[in-house]
GROMACS .gro file of C-alpha atoms in nm:
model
   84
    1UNK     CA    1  -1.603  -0.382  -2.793
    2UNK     CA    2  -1.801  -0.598  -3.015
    3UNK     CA    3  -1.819  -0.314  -3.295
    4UNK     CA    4  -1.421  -0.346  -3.230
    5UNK     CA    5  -1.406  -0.695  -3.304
    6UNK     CA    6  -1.590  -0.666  -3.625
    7UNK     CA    7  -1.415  -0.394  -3.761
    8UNK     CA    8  -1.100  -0.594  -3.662
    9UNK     CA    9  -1.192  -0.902  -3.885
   10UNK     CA   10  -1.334  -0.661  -4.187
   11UNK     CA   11  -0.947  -0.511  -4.177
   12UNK     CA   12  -0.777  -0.896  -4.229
   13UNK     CA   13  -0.466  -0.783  -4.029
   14UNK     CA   14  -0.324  -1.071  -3.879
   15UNK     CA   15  -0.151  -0.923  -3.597
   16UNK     CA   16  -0.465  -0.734  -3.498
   17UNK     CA   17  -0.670  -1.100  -3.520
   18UNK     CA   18  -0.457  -1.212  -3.248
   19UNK     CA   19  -0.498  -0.944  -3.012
   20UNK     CA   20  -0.858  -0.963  -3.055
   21UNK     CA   21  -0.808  -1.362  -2.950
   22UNK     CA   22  -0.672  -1.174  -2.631
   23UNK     CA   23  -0.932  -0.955  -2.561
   24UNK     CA   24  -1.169  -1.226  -2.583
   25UNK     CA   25  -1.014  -1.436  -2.343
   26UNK     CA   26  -1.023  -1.138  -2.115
   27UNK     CA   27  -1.293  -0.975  -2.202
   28UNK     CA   28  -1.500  -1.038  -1.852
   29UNK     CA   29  -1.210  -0.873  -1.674
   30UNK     CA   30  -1.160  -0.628  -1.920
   31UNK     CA   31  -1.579  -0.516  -1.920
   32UNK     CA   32  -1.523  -0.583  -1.505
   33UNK     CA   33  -1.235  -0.282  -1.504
   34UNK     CA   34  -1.476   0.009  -1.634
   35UNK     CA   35  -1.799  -0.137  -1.415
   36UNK     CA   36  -1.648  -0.118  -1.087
   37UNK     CA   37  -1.365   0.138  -0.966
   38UNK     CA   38  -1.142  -0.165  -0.768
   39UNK     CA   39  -0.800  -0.163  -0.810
   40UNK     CA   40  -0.476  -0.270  -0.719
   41UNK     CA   41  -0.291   0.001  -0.710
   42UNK     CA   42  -0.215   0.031  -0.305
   43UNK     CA   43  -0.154  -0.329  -0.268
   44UNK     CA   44   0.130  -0.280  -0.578
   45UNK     CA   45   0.276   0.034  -0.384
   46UNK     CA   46   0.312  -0.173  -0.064
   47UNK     CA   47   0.495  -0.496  -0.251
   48UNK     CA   48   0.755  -0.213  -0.369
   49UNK     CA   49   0.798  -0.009  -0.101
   50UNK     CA   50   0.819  -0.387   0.059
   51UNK     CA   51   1.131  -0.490  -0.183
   52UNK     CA   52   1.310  -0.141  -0.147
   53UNK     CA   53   1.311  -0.193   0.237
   54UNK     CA   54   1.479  -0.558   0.145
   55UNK     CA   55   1.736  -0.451  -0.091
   56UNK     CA   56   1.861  -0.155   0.112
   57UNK     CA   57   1.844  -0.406   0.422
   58UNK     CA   58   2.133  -0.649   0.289
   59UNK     CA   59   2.295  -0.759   0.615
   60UNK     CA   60   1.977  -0.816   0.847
   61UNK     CA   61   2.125  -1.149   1.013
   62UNK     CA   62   1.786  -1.167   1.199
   63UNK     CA   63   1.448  -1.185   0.982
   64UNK     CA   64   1.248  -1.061   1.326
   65UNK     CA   65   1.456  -0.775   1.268
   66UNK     CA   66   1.345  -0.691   0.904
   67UNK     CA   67   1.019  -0.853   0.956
   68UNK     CA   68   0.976  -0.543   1.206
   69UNK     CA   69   1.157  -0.266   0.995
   70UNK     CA   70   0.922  -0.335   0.717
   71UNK     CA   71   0.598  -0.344   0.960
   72UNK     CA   72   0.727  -0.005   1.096
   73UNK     CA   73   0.788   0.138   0.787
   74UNK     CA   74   0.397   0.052   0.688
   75UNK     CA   75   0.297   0.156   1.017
   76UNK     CA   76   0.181  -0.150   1.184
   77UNK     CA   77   0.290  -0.018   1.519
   78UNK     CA   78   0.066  -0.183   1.787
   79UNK     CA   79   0.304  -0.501   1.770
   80UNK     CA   80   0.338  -0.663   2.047
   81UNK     CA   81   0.715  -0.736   2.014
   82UNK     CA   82   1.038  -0.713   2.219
   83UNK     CA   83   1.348  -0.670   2.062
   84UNK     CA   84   1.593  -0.840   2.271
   0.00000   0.00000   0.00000
């Protein structure tokens, strides 16, 4: 990364001089991604299976109601719940 930077600054493109600014700020996260294997990859895939379930649900008039469709459809089923 630091070779990167160097040849970056030999080449005198501006545009490239900025995205190394970027890098830099990131750069911990950036080294962080390739030392550990953690992602957020199933917490993303919840969120939009999450706003799916709310735009085909238009027309809930109860949030209990949705609040449990969307549970169900992550499989939370041990809720302790009565729909009346």
């Amino acid at each position: 990364l630091y070779r990167y930077y160097d040849l970056v600054k030999e080449s005198g493109v501006v545009e490239f001089e900025r995205s190394i600014s970027t890098f830099q700020n990131w750069q911990k996260q950036i080294m962080n991604s390739f030392a550990f294997d953690l992602h957020n990859g199933y917490v993303e895939g919840i969120n939009n299976q999450t706003k799916v379930i709310k735009r085909n649900a238009f027309g809930f008039k109860r949030f209990d109601r949705f609040r449990l469709k969307v549970l169900l459809h992550h499989q939370y089923k041990n809720l302790k719940v009565r729909i009346n």
